[in-house]
Tab-separated table of C-alpha atoms in Angstrom:
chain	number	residue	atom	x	y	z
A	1	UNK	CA	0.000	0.000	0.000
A	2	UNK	CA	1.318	3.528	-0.602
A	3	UNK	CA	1.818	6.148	1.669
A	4	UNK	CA	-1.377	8.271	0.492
A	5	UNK	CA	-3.602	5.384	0.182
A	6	UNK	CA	-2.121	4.042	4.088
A	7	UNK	CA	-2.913	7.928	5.413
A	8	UNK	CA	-6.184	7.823	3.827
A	9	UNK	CA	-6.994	4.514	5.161
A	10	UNK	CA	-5.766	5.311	8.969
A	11	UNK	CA	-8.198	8.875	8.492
A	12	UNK	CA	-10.956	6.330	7.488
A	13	UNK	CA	-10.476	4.289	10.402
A	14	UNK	CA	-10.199	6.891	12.655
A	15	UNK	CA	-13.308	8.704	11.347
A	16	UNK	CA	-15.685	5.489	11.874
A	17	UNK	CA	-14.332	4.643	15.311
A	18	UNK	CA	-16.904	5.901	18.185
A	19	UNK	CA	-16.474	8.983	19.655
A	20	UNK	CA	-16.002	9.285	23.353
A	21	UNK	CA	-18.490	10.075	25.220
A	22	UNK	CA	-19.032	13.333	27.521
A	23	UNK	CA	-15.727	15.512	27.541
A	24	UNK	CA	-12.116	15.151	28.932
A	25	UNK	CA	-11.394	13.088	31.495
A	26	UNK	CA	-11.425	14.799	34.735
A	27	UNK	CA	-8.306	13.702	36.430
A	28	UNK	CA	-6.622	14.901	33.335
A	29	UNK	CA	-8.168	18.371	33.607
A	30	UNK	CA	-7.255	18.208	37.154
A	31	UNK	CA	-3.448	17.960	36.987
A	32	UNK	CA	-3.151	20.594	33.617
A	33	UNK	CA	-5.034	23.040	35.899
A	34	UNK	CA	-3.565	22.103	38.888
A	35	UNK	CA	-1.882	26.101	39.358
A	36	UNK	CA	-4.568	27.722	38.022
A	37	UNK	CA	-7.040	26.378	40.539
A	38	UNK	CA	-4.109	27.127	43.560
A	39	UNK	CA	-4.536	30.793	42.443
A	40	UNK	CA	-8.163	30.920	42.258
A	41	UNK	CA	-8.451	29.245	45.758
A	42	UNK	CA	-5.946	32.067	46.878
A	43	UNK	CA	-8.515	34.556	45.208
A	44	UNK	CA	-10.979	33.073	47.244
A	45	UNK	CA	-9.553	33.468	50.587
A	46	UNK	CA	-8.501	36.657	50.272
A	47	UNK	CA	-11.181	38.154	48.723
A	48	UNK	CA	-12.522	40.043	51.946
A	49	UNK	CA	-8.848	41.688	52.546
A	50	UNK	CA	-8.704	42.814	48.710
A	51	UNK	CA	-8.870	46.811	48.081
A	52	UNK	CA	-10.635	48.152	46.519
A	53	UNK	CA	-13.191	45.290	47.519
A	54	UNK	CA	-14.622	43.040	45.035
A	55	UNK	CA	-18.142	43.391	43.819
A	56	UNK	CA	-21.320	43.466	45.647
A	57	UNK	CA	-19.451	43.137	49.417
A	58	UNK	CA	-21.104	46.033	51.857
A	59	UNK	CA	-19.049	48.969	52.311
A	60	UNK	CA	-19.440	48.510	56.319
A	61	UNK	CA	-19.332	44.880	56.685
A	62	UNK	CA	-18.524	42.925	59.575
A	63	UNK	CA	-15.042	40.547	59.949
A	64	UNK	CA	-15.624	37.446	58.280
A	65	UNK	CA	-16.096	34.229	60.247
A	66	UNK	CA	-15.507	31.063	59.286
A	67	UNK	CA	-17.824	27.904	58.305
A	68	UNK	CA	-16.609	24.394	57.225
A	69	UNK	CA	-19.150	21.900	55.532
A	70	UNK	CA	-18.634	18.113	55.155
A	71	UNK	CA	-20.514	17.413	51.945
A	72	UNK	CA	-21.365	13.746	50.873
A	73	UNK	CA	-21.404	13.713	47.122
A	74	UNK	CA	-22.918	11.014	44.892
A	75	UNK	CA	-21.746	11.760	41.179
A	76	UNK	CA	-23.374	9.463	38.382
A	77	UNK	CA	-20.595	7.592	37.039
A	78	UNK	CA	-19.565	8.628	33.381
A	79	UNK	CA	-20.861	5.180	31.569
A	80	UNK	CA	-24.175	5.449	33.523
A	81	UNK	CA	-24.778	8.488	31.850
A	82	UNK	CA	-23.712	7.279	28.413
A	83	UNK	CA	-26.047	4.413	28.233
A	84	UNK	CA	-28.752	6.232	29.475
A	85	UNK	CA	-28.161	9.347	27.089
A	86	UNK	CA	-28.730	6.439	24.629
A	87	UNK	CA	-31.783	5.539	25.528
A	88	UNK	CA	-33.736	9.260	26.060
A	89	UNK	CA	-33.649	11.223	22.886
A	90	UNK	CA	-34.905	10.163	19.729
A	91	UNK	CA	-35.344	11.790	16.452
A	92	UNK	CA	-37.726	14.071	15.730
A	93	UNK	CA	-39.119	14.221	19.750
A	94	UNK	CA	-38.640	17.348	21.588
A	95	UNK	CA	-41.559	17.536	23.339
A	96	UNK	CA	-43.015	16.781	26.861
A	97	UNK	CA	-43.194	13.294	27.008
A	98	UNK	CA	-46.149	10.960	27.529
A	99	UNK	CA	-46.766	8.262	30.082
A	100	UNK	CA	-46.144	5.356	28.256
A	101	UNK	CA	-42.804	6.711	27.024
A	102	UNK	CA	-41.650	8.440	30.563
A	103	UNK	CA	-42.871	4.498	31.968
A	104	UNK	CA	-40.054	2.941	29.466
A	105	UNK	CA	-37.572	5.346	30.312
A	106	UNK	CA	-38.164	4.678	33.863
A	107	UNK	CA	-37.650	0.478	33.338
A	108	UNK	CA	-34.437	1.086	30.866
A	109	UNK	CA	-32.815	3.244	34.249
A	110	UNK	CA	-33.866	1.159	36.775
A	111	UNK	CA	-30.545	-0.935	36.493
A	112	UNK	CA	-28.482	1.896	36.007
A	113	UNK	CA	-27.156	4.546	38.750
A	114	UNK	CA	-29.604	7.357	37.562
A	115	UNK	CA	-32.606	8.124	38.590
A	116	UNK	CA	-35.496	8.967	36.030
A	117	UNK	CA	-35.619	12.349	37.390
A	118	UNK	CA	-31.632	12.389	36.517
A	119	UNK	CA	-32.080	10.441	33.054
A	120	UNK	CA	-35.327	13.399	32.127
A	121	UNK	CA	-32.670	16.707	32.684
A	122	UNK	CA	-30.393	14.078	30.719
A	123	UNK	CA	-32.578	14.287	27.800
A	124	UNK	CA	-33.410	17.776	28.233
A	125	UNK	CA	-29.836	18.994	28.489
A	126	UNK	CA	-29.103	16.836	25.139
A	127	UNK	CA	-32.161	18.216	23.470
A	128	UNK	CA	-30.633	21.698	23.933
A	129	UNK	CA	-27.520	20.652	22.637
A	130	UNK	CA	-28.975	18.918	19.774
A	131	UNK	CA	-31.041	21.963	19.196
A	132	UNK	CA	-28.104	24.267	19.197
A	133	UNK	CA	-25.301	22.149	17.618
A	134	UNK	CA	-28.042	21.797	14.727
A	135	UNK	CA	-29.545	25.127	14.117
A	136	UNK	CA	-26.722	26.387	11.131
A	137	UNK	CA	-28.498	23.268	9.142
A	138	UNK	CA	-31.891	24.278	10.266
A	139	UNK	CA	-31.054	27.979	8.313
A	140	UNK	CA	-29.645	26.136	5.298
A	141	UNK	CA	-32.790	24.309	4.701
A	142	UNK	CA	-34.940	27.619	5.307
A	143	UNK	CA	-35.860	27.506	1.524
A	144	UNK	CA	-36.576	24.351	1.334
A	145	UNK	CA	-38.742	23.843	4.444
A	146	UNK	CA	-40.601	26.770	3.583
A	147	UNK	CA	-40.991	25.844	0.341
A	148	UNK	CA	-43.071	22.534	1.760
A	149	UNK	CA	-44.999	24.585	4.527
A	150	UNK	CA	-46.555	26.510	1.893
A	151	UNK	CA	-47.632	23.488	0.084
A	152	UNK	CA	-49.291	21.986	2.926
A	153	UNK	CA	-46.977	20.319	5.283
A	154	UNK	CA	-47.281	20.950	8.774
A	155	UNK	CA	-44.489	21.787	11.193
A	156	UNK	CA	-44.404	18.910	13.160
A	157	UNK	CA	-44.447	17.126	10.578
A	158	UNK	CA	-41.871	18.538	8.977
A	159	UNK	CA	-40.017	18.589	12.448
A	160	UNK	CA	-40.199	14.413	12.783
A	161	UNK	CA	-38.618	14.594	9.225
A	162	UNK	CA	-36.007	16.769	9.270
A	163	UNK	CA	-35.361	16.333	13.083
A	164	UNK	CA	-35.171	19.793	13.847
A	165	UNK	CA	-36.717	21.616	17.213
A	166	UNK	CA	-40.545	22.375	16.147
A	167	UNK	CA	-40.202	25.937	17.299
A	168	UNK	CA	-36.967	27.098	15.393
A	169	UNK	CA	-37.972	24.883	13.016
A	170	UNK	CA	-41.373	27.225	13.061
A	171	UNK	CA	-39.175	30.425	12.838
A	172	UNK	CA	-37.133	29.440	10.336
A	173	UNK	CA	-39.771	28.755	7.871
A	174	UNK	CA	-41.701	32.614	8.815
A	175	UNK	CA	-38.202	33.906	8.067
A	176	UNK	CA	-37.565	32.220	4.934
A	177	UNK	CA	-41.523	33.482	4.008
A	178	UNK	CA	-40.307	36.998	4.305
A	179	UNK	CA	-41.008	37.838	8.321
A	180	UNK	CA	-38.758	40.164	9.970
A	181	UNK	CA	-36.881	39.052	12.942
A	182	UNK	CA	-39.047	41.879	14.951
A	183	UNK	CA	-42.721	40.644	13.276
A	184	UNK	CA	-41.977	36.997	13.909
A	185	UNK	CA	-40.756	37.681	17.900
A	186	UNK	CA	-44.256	39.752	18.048
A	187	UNK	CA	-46.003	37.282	16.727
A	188	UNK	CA	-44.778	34.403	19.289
A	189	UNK	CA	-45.468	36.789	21.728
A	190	UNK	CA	-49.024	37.784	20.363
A	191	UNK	CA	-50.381	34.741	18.399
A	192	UNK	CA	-54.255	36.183	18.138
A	193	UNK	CA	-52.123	38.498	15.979
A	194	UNK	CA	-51.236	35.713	12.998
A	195	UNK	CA	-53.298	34.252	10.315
A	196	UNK	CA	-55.249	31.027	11.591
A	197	UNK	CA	-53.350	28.575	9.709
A	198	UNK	CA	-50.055	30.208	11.283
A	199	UNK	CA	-51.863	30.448	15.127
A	200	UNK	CA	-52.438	26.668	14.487
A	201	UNK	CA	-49.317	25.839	13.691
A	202	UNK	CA	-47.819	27.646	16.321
A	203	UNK	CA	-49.921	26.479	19.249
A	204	UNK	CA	-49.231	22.719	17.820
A	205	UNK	CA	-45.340	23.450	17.829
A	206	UNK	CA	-45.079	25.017	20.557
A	207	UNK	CA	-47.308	22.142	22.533
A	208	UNK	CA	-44.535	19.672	21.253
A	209	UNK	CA	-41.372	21.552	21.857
A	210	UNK	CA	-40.149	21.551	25.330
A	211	UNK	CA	-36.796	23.172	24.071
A	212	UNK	CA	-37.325	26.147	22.136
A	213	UNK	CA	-40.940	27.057	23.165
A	214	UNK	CA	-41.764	31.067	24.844
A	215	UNK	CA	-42.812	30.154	27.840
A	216	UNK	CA	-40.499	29.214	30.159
A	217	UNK	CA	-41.382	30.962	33.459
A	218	UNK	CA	-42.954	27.423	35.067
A	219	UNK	CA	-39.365	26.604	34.838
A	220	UNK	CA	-38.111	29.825	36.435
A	221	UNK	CA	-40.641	29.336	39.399
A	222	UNK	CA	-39.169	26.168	40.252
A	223	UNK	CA	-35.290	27.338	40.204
A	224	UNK	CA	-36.076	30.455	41.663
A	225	UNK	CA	-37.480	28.199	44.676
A	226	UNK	CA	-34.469	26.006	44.729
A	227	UNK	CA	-31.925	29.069	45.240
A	228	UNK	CA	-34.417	30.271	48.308
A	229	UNK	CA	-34.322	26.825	50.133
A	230	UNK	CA	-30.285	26.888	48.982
A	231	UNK	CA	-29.795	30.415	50.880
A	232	UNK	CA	-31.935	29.909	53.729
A	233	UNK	CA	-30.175	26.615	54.722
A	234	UNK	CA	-26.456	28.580	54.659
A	235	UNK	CA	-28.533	31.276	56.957
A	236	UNK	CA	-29.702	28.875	59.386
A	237	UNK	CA	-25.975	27.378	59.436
A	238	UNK	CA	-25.242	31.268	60.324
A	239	UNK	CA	-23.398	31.988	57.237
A	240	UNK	CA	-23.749	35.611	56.234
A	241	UNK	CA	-24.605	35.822	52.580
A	242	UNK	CA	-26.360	38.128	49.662
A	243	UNK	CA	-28.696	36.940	47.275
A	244	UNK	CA	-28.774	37.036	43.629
A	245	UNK	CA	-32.195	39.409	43.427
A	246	UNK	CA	-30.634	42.167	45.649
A	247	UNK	CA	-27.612	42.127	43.742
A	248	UNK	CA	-29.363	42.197	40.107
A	249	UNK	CA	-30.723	45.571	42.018
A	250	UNK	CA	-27.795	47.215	42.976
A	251	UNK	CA	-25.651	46.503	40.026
A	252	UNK	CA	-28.991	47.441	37.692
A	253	UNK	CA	-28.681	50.715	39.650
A	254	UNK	CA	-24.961	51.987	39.767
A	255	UNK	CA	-24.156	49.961	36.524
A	256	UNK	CA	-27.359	49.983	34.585
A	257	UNK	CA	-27.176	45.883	34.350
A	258	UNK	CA	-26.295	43.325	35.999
A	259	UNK	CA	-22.910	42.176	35.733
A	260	UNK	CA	-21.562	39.334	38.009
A	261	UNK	CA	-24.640	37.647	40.018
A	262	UNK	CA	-24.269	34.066	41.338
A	263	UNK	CA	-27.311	33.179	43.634
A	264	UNK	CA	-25.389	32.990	46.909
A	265	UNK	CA	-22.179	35.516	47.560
A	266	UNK	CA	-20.888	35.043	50.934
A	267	UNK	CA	-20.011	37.456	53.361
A	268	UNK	CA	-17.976	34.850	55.405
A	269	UNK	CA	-15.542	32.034	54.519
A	270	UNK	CA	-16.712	28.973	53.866
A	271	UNK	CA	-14.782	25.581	53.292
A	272	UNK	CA	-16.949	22.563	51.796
A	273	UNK	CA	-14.931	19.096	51.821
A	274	UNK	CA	-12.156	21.327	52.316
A	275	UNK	CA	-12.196	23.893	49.043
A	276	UNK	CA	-12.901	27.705	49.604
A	277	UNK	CA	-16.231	28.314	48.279
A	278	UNK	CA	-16.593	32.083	48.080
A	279	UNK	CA	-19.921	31.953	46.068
A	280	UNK	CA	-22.808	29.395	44.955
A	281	UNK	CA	-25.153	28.820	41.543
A	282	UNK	CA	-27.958	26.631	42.081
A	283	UNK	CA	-29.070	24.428	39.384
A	284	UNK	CA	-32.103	22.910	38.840
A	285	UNK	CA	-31.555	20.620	37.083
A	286	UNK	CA	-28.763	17.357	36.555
A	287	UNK	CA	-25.132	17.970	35.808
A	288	UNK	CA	-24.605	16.378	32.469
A	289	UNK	CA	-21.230	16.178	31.249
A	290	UNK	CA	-22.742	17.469	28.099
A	291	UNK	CA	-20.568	20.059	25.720
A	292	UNK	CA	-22.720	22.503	25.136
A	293	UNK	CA	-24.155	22.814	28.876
A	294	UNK	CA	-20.589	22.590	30.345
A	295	UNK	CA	-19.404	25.136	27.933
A	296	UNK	CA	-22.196	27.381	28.114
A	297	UNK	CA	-22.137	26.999	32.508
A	298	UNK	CA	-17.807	27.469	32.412
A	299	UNK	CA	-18.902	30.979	30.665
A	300	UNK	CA	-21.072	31.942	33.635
A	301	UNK	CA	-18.769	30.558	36.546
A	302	UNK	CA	-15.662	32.248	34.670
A	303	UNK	CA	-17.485	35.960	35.478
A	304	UNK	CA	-17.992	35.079	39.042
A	305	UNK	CA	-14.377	33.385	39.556
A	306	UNK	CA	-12.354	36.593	38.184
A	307	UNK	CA	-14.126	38.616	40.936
A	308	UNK	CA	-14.667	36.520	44.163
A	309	UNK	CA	-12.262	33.207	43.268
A	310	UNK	CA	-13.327	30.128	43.828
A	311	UNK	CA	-17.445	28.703	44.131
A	312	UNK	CA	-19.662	26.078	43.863
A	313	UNK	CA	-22.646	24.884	41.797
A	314	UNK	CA	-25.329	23.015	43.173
A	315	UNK	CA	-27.033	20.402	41.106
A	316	UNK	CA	-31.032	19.786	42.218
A	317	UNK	CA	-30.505	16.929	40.485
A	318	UNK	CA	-26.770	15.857	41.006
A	319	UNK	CA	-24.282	15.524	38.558
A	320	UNK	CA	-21.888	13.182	36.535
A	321	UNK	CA	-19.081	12.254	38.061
A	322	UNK	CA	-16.449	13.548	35.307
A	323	UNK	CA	-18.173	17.143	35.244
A	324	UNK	CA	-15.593	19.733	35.554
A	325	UNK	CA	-14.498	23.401	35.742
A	326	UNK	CA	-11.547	24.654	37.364
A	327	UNK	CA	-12.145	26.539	40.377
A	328	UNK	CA	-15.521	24.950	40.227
A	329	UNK	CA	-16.964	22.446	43.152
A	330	UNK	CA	-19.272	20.584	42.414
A	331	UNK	CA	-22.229	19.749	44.396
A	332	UNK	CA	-25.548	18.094	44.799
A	333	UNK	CA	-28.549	18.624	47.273
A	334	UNK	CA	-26.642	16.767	49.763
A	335	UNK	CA	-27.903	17.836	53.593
A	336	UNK	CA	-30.681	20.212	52.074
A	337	UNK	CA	-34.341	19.666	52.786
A	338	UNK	CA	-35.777	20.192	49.521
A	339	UNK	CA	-39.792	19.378	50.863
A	340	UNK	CA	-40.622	22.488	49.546
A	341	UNK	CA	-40.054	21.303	46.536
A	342	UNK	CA	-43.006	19.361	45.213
A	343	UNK	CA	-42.561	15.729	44.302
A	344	UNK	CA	-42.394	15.335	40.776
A	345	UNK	CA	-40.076	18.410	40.506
C-alpha cells in the first residue's frame, strides 16, 4: 500500500471509530489546571482583605467568620450516563413526554445509577444541545422547508422529518416566508395576531417543543425556589450571605445591568470538603457532562471566579461524576431539605 492510500486509510479508520463520550477526562483536567485552581483558591480566601473590595461586598461589613461543611457527594458515574443518554432522545421528539414513554424510560434506568428524574434533565440537556449544535443546518434548509410549509406540510411534521426543534424549526420557515426578525418575535409573543393557519401551527409546535418554546417561566418558578431553600439553609448554618435578586438591584442601579450575580455571595468564609467556596449557583436541574451545557455553565462561573475566586454549583438533580471546571466544586442537594419542593419536581 502507498503512503497516500495508508494515510487515507488510517483517516478512514479513525473517522468510523466511536467517539467518546461526555468531555475530557477529569483527572486529566485536574493535573493541567492544577496552578490555576491554587490561584483561584488564593482569590478566594482573600477576597474580603482585597482593596478596593470586590463586587457586591457592603461597604461597612462585619469581619468574616468562618464555616466548614462536610458534603457527601454522589456523582453518576460517566458510563451510567452514556447508556442512558442512549436511551432518552430520539429523532424528531422534543416535546413533553407521555406516560407510556416516561414508563419505558423509567424500566431502561432502573438498572443503572440514575434516577429517572436524573435520566429526564439528561434528555433535556441533550435536546438543547442537539437543538443548538443543529440550528446552522436548520437555516440552510430555510428555503426548502418553507418551500413545503406553503404546500401543505405541517411543522411537526416537517419537524419528525427533518429532526429539527418544532419551534426554530417554526421560525425558520416565517423567516424564509419573508417575516422580519421583529414581526416573527411579536407574533410568538401575540399569536391572536397571525393568520389562523399560522396560530395553528404555532400552538401545535409550541405544545410539542419543550426546548425552544416562549414560555419558560414554570421553569423559572421552580429554580427560583431552589436558590431560596439553597440560601436559607447557609442562613440557618449562620453563614452571612447576599442573594442574587438584591444584587441584580444594585448593580442594575450603579451599573445599569447586571454584571456578576451568582445566587449565593458570601459574606464569610466557607470551606466545603475542604475547598474555599466564596460563592454558589444553584441548578435545577442534573449535571450532564454534556458540551454545550458545560461550555455554556464554564462561561457563567468564569465571570464570578475573576471577581470573588473560587465557588460552587449546586445540582437539584446531582451531577456526573467527570463534570468539571476549574475553580468549580461541584455539588448536589446533599444535607438540604428540599420538601418544599413538590414531588415530581
Amino acid at each position: 500500500m502507498s503512503g497516500s492510500n495508508r494515510r487515507r486509510s488510517d483517516r478512514g479508520r479513525r473517522s468510523s471509530s466511536k467517539r467518546r463520550y461526555g468531555g475530557p477526562k477529569r483527572a486529566n483536567l485536574i493535573e493541567q489546571s492544577a496552578k490555576e485552581v491554587e490561584q483561584m483558591d488564593n482569590r478566594a480566601t482573600s477576597r474580603f482583605d482585597q482593596r478596593p473590595r470586590p463586587m457586591a461586598f457592603p461597604a461597612d461589613m462585619d469581619a468574616p467568620t468562618t464555616h466548614r461543611f462536610e458534603w457527601n457527594l454522589s456523582p453518576v458515574p460517566l458510563d451510567s450516563e452514556e447508556r442512558v443518554a442512549n436511551l432518552v432522545v430520539k429523532r424528531g421528539e422534543f416535546g413533553w413526554l407521555g406516560d407510556a414513554r416516561v414508563e419505558e424510560i423509567r424500566a431502561n434506568v432502573e438498572d443503572e445509577a440514575m434516577t429517572l428524574d436524573q435520566a429526564l434533565s439528561l434528555r433535556s440537556a441533550l435536546l438543547q444541545q442537539k437543538t443548538v449544535y443543529s440550528h446552522h443546518r436548520l437555516k440552510s434548509k430555510g428555503k426548502e422547508l418553507a418551500r413545503k410549509y406553503k404546500a401543505g406540510t405541517s411543522i411537526l411534521k416537517l419537524s419528525k422529518e427533518h429532526d429539527f426543534a418544532p419551534m426554530n424549526l417554526f421560525r425558520v420557515v416565517l423567516e424564509a416566508m419573508g417575516w422580519s426578525k421583529s414581526k416573527i418575535k411579536e407574533s410568538l409573543r401575540n399569536p391572536s395576531s397571525m393568520k389562523q393557519r399560522e396560530r395553528d401551527e404555532f400552538e401545535a409546535a409550541e405544545a410539542a417543543d419543550r426546548v425552544a418554546n416562549v414560555d419558560q417561566s414554570e421553569t423559572q418558578v421552580k429554580a427560583d425556589l431552589f436558590e431560596d431553600i439553597l440560601a436559607d439553609w447557609f442562613e440557618q448554618q449562620g453563614v452571612r450571605l447576599r442573594r442574587q435578586p438584591e444584587m441584580v438591584k444594585e448593580q442594575s442601579e450603579l451599573l445599569g445591568r447586571p454584571v456578576r450575580t451568582p445566587d449565593l455571595l458570601f459574606l464569610d468564609h466557607v470551606f466545603i470538603n475542604g475547598q474555599p467556596v466564596a460563592w454558589i449557583d444553584a441548578k435545577h436541574f442534573y449535571g450532564a457532562d454534556v458540551d454545550f451545557q458545560r461550555k455554556k455553565m464554564k462561561k457563567q462561573m468564569n465571570r464570578y471566579i475573576d471577581e470573588w475566586g473560587s465557588g460552587a454549583i449546586m445540582f437539584r438533580h446531582g451531577f456526573c461524576e467527570n463534570l468539571y471546571m476549574p475553580g468549580v466544586l461541584m455539588l448536589d442537594s446533599g444535607p438540604i431539605d428540599l420538601q418544599r419542593l413538590s414531588p415530581d419536581d
